[in-house]
mmCIF file of C-alpha atoms in Angstrom:
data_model
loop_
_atom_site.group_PDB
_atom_site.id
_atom_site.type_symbol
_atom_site.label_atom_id
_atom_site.label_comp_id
_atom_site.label_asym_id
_atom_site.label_seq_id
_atom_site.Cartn_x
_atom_site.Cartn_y
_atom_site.Cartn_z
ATOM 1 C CA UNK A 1 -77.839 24.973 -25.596
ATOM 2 C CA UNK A 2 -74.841 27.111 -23.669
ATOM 3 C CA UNK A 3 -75.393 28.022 -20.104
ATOM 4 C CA UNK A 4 -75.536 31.254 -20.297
ATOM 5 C CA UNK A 5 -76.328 33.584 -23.704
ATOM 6 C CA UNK A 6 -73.884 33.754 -26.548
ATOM 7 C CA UNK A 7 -73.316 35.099 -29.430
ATOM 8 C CA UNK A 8 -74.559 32.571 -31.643
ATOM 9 C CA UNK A 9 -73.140 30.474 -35.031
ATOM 10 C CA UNK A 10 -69.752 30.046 -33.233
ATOM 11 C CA UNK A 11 -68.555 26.700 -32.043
ATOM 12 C CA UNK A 12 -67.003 25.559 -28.880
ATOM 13 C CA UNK A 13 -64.698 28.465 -26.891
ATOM 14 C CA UNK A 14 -64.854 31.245 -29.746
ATOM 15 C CA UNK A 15 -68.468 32.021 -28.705
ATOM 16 C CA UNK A 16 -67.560 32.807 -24.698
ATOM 17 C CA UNK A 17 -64.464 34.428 -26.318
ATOM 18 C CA UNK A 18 -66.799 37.063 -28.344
ATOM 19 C CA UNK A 19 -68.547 37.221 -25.366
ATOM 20 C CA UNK A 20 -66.016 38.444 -22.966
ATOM 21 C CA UNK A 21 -63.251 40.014 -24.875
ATOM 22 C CA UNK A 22 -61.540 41.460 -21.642
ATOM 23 C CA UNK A 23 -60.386 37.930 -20.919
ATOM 24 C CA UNK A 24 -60.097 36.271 -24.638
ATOM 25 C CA UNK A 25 -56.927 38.624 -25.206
ATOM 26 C CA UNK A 26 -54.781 36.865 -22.692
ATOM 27 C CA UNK A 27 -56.023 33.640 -23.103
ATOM 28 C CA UNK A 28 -55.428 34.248 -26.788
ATOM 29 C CA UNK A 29 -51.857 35.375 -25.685
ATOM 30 C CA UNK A 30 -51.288 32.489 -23.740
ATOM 31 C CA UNK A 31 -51.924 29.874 -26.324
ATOM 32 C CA UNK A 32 -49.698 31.565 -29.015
ATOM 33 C CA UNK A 33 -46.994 31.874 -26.205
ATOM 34 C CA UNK A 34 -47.051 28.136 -25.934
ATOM 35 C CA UNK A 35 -47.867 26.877 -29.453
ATOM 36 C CA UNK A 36 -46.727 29.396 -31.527
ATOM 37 C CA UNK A 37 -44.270 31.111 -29.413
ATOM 38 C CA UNK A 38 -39.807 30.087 -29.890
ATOM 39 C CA UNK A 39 -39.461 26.872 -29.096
ATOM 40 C CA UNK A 40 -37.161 23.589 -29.875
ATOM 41 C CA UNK A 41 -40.056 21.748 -29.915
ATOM 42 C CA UNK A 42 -41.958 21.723 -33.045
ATOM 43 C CA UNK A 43 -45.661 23.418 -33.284
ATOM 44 C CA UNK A 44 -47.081 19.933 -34.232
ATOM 45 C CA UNK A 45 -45.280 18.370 -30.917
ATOM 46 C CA UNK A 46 -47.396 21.235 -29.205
ATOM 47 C CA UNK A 47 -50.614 20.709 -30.823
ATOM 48 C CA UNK A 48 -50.516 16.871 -30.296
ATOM 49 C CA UNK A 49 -49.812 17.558 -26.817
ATOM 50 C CA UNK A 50 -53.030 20.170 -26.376
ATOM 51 C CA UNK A 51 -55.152 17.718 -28.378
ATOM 52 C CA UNK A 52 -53.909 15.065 -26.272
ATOM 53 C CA UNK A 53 -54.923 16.133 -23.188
ATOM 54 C CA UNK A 54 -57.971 17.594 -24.701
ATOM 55 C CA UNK A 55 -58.953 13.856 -25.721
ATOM 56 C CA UNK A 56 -58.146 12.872 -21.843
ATOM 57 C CA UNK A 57 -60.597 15.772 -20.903
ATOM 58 C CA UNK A 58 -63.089 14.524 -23.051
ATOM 59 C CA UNK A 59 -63.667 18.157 -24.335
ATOM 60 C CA UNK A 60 -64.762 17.215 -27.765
ATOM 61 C CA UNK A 61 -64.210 20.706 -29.091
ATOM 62 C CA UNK A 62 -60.964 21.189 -28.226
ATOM 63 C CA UNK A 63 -59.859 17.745 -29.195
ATOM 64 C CA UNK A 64 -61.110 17.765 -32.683
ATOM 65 C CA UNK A 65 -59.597 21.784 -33.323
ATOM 66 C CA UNK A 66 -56.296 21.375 -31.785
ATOM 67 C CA UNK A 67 -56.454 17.166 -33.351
ATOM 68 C CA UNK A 68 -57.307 18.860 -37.392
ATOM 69 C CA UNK A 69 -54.267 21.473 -36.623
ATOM 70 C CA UNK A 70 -51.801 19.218 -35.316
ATOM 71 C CA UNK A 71 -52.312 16.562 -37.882
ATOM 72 C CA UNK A 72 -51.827 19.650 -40.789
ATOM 73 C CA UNK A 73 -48.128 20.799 -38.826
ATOM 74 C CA UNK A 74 -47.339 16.663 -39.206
ATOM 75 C CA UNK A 75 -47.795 17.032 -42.818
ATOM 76 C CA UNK A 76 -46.202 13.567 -44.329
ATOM 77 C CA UNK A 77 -46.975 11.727 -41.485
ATOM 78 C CA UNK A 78 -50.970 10.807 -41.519
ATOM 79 C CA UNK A 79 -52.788 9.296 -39.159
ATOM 80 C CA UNK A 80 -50.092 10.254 -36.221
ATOM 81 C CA UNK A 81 -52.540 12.265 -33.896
ATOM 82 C CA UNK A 82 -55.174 9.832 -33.839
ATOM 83 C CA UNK A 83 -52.220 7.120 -32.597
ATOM 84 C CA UNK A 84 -51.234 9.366 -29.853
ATOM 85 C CA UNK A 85 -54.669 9.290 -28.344
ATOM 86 C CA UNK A 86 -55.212 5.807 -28.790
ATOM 87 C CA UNK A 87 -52.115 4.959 -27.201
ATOM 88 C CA UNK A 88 -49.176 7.576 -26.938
ATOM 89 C CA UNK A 89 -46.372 5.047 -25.897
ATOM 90 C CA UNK A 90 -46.854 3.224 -29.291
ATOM 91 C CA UNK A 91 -47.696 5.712 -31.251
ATOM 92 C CA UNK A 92 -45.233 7.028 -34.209
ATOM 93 C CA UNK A 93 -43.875 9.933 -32.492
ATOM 94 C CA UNK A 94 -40.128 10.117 -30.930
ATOM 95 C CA UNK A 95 -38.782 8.663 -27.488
ATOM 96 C CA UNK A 96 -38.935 12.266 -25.984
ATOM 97 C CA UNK A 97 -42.298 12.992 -26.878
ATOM 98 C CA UNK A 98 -43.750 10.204 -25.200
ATOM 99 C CA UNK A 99 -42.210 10.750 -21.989
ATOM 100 C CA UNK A 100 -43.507 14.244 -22.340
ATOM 101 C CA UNK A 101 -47.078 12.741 -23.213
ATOM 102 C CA UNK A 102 -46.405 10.981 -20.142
ATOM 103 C CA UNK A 103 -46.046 13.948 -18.458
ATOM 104 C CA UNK A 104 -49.091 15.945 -19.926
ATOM 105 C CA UNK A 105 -51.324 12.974 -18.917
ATOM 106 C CA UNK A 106 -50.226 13.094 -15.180
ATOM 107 C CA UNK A 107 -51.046 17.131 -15.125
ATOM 108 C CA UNK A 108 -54.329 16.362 -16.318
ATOM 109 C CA UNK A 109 -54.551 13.955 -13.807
ATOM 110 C CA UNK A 110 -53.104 16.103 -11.375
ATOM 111 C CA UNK A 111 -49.799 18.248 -10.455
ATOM 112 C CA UNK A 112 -48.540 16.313 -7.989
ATOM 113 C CA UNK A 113 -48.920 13.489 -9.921
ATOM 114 C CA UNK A 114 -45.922 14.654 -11.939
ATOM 115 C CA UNK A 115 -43.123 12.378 -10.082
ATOM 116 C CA UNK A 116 -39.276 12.604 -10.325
ATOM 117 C CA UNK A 117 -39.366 9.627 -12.101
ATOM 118 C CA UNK A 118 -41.400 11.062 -15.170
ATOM 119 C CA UNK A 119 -39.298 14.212 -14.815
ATOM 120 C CA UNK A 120 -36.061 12.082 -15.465
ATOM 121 C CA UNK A 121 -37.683 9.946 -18.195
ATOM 122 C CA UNK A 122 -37.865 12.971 -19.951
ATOM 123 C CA UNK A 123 -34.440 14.497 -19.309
ATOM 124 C CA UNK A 124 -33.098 11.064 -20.225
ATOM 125 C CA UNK A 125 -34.296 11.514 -23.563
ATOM 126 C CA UNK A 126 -32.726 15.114 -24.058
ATOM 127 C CA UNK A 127 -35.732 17.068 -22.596
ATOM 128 C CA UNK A 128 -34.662 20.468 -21.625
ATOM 129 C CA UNK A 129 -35.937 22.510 -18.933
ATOM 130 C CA UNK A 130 -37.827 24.698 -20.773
ATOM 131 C CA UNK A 131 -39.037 22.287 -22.754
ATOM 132 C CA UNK A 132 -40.698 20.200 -19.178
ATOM 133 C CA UNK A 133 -41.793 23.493 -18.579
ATOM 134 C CA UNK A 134 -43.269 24.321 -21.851
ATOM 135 C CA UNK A 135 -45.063 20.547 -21.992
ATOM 136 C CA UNK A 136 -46.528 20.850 -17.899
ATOM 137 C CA UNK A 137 -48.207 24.265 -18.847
ATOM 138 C CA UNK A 138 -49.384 23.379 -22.157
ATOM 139 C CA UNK A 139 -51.229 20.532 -20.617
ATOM 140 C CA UNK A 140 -52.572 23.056 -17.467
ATOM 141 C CA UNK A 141 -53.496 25.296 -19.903
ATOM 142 C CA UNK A 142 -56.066 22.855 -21.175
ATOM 143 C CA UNK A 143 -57.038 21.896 -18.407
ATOM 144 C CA UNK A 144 -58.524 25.654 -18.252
ATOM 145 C CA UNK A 145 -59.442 25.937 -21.992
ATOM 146 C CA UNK A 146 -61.279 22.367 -21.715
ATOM 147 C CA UNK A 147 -63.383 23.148 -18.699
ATOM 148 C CA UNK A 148 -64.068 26.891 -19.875
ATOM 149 C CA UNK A 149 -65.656 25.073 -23.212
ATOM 150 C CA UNK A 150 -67.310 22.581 -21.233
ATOM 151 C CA UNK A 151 -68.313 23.788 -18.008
ATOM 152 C CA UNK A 152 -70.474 26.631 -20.242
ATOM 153 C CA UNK A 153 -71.737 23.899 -22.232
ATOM 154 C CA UNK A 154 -70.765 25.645 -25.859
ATOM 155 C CA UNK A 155 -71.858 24.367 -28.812
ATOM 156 C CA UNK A 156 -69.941 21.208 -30.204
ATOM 157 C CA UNK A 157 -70.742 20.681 -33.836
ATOM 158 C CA UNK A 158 -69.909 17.438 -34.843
ATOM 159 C CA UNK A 159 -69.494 18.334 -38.484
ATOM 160 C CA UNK A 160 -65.435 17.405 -39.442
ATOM 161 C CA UNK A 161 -65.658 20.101 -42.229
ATOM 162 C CA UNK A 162 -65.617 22.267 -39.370
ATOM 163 C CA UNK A 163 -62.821 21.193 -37.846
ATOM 164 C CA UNK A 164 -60.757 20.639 -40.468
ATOM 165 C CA UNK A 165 -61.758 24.266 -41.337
ATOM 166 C CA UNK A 166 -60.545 25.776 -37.666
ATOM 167 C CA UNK A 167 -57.529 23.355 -37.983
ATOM 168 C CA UNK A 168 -56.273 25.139 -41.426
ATOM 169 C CA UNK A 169 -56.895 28.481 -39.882
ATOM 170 C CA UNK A 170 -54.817 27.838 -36.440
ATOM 171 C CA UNK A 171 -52.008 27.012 -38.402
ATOM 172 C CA UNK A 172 -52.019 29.882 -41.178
ATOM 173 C CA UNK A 173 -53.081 32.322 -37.790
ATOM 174 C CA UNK A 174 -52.187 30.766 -34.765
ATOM 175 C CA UNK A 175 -53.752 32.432 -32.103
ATOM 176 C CA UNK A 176 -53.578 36.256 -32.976
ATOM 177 C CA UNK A 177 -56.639 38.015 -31.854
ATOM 178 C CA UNK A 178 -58.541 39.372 -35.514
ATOM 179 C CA UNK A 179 -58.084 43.159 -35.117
ATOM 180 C CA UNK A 180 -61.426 44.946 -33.448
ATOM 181 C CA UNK A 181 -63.361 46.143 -36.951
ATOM 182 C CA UNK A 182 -63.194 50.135 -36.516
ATOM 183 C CA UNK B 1 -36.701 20.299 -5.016
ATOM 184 C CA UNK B 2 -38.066 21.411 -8.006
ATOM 185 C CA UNK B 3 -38.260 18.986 -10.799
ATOM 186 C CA UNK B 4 -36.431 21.034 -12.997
ATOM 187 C CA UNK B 5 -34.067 24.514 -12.301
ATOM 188 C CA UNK B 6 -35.935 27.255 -11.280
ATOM 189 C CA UNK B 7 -34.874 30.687 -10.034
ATOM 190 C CA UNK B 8 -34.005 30.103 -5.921
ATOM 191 C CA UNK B 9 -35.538 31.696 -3.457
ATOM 192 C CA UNK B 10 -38.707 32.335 -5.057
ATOM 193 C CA UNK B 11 -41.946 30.144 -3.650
ATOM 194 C CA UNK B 12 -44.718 28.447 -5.769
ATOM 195 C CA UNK B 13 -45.032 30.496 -8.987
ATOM 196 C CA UNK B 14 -43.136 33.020 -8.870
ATOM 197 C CA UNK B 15 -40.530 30.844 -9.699
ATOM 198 C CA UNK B 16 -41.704 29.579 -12.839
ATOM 199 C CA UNK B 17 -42.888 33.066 -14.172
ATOM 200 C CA UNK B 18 -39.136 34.081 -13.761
ATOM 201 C CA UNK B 19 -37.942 31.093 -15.539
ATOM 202 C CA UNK B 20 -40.348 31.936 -18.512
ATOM 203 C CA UNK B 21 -41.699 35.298 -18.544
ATOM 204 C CA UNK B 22 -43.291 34.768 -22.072
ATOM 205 C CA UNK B 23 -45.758 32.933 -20.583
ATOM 206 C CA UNK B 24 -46.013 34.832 -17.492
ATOM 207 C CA UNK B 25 -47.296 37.908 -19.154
ATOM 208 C CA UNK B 26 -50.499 36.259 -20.255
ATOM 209 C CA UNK B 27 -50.681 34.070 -17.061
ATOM 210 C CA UNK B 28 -50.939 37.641 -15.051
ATOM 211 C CA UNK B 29 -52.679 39.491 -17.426
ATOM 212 C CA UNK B 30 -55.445 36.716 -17.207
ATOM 213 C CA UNK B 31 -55.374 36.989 -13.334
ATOM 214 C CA UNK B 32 -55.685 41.012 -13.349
ATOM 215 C CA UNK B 33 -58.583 40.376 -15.873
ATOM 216 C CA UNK B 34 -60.464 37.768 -14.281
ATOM 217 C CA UNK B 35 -59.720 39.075 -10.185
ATOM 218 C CA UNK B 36 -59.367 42.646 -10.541
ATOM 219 C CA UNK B 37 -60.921 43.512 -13.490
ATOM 220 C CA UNK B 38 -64.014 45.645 -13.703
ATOM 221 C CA UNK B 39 -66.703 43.129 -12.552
ATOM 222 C CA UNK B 40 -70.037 43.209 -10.639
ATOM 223 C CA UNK B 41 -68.345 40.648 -8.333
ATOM 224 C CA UNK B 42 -66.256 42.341 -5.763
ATOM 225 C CA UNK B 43 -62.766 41.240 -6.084
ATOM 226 C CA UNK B 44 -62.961 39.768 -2.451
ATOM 227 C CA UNK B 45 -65.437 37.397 -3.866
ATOM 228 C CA UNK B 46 -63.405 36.575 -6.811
ATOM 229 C CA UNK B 47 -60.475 35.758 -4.983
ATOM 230 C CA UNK B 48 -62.666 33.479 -2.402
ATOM 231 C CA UNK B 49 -63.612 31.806 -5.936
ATOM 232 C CA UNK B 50 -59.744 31.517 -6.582
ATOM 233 C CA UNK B 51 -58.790 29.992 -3.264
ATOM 234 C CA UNK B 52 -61.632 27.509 -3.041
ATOM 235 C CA UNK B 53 -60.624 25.526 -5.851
ATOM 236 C CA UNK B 54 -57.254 25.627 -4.961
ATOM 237 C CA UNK B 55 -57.976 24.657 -2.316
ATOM 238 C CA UNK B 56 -60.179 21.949 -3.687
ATOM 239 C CA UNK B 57 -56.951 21.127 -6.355
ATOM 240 C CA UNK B 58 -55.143 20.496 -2.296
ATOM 241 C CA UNK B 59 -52.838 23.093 -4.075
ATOM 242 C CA UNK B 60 -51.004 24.745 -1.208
ATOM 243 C CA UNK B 61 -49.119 27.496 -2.132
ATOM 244 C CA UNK B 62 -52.105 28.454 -4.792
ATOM 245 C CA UNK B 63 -55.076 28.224 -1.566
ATOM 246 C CA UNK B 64 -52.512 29.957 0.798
ATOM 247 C CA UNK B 65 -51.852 32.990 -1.025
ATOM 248 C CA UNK B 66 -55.522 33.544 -2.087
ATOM 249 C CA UNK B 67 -56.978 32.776 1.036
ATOM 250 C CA UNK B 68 -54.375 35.721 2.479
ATOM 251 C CA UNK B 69 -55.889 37.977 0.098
ATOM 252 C CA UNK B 70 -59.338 37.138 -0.131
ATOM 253 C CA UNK B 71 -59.218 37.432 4.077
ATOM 254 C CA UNK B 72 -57.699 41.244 3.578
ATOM 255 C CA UNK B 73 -60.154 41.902 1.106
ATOM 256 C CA UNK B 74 -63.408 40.534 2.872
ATOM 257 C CA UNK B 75 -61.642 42.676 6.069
ATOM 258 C CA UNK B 76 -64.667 43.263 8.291
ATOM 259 C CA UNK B 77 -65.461 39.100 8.321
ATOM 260 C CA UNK B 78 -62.748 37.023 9.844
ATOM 261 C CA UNK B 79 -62.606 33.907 9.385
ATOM 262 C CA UNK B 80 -64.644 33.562 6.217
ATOM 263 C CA UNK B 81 -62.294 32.006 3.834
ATOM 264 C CA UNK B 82 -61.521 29.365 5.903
ATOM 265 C CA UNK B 83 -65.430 29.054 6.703
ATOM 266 C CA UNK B 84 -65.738 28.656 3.062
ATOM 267 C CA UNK B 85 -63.399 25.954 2.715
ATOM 268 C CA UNK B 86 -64.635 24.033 5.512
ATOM 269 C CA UNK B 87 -68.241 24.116 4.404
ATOM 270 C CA UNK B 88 -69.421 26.979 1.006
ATOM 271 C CA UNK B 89 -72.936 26.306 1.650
ATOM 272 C CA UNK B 90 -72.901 26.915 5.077
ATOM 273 C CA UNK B 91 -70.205 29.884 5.091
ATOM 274 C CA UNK B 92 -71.610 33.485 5.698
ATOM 275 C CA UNK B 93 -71.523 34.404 2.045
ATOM 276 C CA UNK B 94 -74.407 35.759 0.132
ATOM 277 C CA UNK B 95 -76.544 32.659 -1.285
ATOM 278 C CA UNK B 96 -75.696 34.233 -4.849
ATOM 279 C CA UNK B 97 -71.635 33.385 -4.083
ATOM 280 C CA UNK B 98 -73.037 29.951 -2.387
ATOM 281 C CA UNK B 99 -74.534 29.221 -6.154
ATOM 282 C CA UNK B 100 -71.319 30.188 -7.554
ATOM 283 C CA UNK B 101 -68.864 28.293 -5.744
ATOM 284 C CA UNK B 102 -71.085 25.356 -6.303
ATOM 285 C CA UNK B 103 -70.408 25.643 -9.851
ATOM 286 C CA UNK B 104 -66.864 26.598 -8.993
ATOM 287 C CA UNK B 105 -66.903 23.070 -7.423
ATOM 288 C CA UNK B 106 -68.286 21.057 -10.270
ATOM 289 C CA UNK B 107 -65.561 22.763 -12.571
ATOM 290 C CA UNK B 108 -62.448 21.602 -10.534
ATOM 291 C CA UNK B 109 -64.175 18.377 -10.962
ATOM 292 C CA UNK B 110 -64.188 18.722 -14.753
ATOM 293 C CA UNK B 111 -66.302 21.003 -17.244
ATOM 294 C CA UNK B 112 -68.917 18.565 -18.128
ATOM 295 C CA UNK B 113 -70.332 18.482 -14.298
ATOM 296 C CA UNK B 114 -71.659 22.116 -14.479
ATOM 297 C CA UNK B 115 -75.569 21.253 -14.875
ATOM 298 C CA UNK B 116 -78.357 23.081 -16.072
ATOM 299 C CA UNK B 117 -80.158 22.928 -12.647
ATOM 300 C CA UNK B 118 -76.577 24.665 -11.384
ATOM 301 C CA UNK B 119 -76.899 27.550 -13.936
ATOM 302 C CA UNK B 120 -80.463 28.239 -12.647
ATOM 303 C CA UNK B 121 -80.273 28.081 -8.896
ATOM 304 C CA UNK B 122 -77.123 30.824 -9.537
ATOM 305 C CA UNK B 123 -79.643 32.755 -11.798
ATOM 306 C CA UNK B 124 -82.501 32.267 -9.554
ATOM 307 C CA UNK B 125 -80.070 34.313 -6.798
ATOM 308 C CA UNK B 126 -79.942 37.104 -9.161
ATOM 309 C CA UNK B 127 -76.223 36.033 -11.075
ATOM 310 C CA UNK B 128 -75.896 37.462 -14.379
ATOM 311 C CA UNK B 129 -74.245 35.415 -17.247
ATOM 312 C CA UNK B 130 -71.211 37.424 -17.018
ATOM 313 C CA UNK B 131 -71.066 36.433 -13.432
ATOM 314 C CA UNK B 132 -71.309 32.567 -14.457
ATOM 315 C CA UNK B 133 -69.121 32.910 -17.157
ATOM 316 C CA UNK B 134 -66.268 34.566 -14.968
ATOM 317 C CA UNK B 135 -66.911 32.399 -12.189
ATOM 318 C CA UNK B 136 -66.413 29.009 -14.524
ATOM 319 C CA UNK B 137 -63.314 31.090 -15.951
ATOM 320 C CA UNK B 138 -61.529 31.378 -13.168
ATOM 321 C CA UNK B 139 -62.411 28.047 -11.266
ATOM 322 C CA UNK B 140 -60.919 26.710 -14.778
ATOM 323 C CA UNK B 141 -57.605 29.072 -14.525
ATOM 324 C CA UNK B 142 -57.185 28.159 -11.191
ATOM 325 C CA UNK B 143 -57.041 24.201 -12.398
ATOM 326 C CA UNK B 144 -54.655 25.493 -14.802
ATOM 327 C CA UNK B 145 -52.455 27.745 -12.182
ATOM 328 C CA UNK B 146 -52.405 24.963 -9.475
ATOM 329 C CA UNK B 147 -51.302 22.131 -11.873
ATOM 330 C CA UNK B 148 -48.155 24.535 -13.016
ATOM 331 C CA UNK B 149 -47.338 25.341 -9.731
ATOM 332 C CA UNK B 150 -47.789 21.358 -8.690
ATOM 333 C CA UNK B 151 -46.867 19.952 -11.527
ATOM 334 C CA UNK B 152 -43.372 21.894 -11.436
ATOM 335 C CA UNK B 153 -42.756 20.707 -7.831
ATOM 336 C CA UNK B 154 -42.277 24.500 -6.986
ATOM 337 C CA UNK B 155 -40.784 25.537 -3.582
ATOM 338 C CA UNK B 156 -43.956 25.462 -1.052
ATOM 339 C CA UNK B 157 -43.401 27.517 2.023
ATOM 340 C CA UNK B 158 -45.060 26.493 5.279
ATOM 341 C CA UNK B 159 -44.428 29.513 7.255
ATOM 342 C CA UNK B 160 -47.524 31.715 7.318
ATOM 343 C CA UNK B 161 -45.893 34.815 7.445
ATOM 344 C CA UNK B 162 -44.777 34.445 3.403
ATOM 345 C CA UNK B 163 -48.756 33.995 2.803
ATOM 346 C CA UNK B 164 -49.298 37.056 4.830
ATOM 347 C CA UNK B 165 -46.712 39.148 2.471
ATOM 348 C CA UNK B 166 -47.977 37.643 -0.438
ATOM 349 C CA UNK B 167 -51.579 38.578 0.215
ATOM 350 C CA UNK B 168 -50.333 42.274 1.133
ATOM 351 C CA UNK B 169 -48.891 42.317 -1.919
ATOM 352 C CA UNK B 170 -52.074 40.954 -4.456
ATOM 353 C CA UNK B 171 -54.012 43.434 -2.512
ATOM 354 C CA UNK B 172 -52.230 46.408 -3.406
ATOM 355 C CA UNK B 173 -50.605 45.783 -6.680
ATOM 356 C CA UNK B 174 -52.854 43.110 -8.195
ATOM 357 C CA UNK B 175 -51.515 40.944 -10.923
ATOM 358 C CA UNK B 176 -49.558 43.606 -13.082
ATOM 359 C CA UNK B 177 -45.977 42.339 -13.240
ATOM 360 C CA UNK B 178 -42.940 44.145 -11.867
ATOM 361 C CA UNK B 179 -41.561 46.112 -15.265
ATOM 362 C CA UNK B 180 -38.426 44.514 -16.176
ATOM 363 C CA UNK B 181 -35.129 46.419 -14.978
ATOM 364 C CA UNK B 182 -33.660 48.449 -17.105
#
C-alpha cells in the first residue's frame, strides 16, 4: 500500500503523477527532453541507460518500464537490455556506450564519483560533450524518478503484460503529458 | 576544471543550464513548482528541505546556495539552517518539519528507506499527504540536482559572498529563467 493516498489502478510513478499534476508537467518535460528530445545518441541508448540505473536503484518499476521500452527501440537485437544489467562491459552494445554506462553507474553512486578518468574513457571513444552531459543527467534524473516511486512506496505490479504494455506506449508517446479531458 | 566545456564564469549549475537549456527549462520549472509553488509548506521550509539533502549529498555549491536562501527566508531565526544541518531533530523547527526532514533523510539514502512508521510520525504532527509527497519530491530532485552539478565537476566557489548573491537572487526571482535575449 502507497504512503500516502492515490489515485488508485495506476502502477508505479503515474499514480503520484495524477496526484500532483503541478509537478508531473515538468518532470514529464524533463524526461522527453532527455529521451525523446535531438540527440546523436539513439532513444534506445537512452532508455538502456535510464533502465540501467533504474536496475542499480533497485526501483523495480522503473526498471521493468524503461527495460520493455528500450528493448522495443533495439528492435533486431533481443535480449540486449537484460545484458547491460547483468554486466554492461560485456554486454552487446558499442565501445562508447559502455564507458557512458560507466559513467551513469558512478552518478548513481555519486557525482563526485564521476573521475577524469571515466570522463576521458568516454571522449576516447568519440563521446561528445553534450552527449557526457546528456548521459550524467539522464542517470540523475533517475536517481529522482527512482526514489519518487520508491520512497512513496507505489504500487509495483509484477505482471510483464504490464510492462510490456507501458513499454509500447513510451515509445509510440514518449513522455507527452495526455491533454487535461475538457 | 570541469569535465567537459562549460560556459566560464558561471558556478555550479548555472553552467550546465547554459550549456543545455533544453533541459534547463524543465530542471527550473520543477524547482519553481516544488519551492515556490503554491504549497501549505512555506517556501522557507521547502528550501531548508532542499539544502539538507544537499547537504547530506556533501554537494557544495547545491547546500550553499540553499542554505543562503532558506536563511533569508526563515529571516527572524539566525542560524537555523546551519542548526538543521548540524542536528534536524534537535534544530528549532516545528516537530512537523523534524518528521519531514527525517524522511527527507531516508530518501537521499535511497527510496526504499522511507518506512511506514516514518509516514505516520509526519502524519501524527499534522502533515498532509501532499506535504509527504512534496517533501519526498524534492529530497529526490535534490539527489538528482546535486549529482548534475557533481557529476559535471562544475566550478564550486568558496567565497561566501557568491552564496550570498545567489540566495538574494532565489529569493526574489525564484526559479523562472532569465527570457532569452532577443
Amino acid at each position: 500500500m502507497s504512503h500516502i493516498t492515490l489515485p488508485e489502478g495506476l502502477p508505479g510513478i503515474l499514480a503520484p503523477m495524477a496526484f500532483r499534476p503541478e509537478t508531473a508537467k515538468p518532470l514529464n518535460d524533463l524526461a522527453q527532453a532527455l529521451l525523446r528530445g535531438p540527440s546523436t545518441l539513439t532513444a534506445a541508448e537512452r532508455e538502456t541507460i535510464a533502465s540501467y540505473v533504474s536496475y542499480l536503484n533497485d526501483c523495480y518499476f522503473c526498471s521493468s518500464s524503461h527495460s520493455a521500452v528500450a528493448q522495443r527501440l533495439w528492435r533486431e537485437k533481443p535480449g540486449i537490455v537484460e545484458a547491460v544489467k547483468r554486466d554492461a562491459q560485456s554486454a552487446p552494445v558499442s565501445d562508447k556506450l559502455k564507458t557512458l554506462l560507466a559513467i551513469a553507474a558512478k552518478v548513481q553512486q555519486g557525482g563526485k564519483q564521476v573521475s577524469s578518468e571515466d570522463i576521458q574513457k568516454a571522449k576516447g571513444q568519440g563521446a561528445t560533450d553534450i552527449e557526457i552531459h546528456d548521459s550524467i543527467l539522464i542517470a540523475a534524473a533517475f536517481c529522482m524518478y527512482n526514489r519518487y516511486v520508491d520512497g512513496l512506496a507505489t504500487w509495483t505490479p509484477k505482471d510483464d503484460s504490464i510492462y510490456e504494455a507501458i513499454g509500447e506506449r513510451l515509445e509510440k508517446a514518449g513522455y507527452v503529458m495526455d491533454p487535461v479531458p475538457a
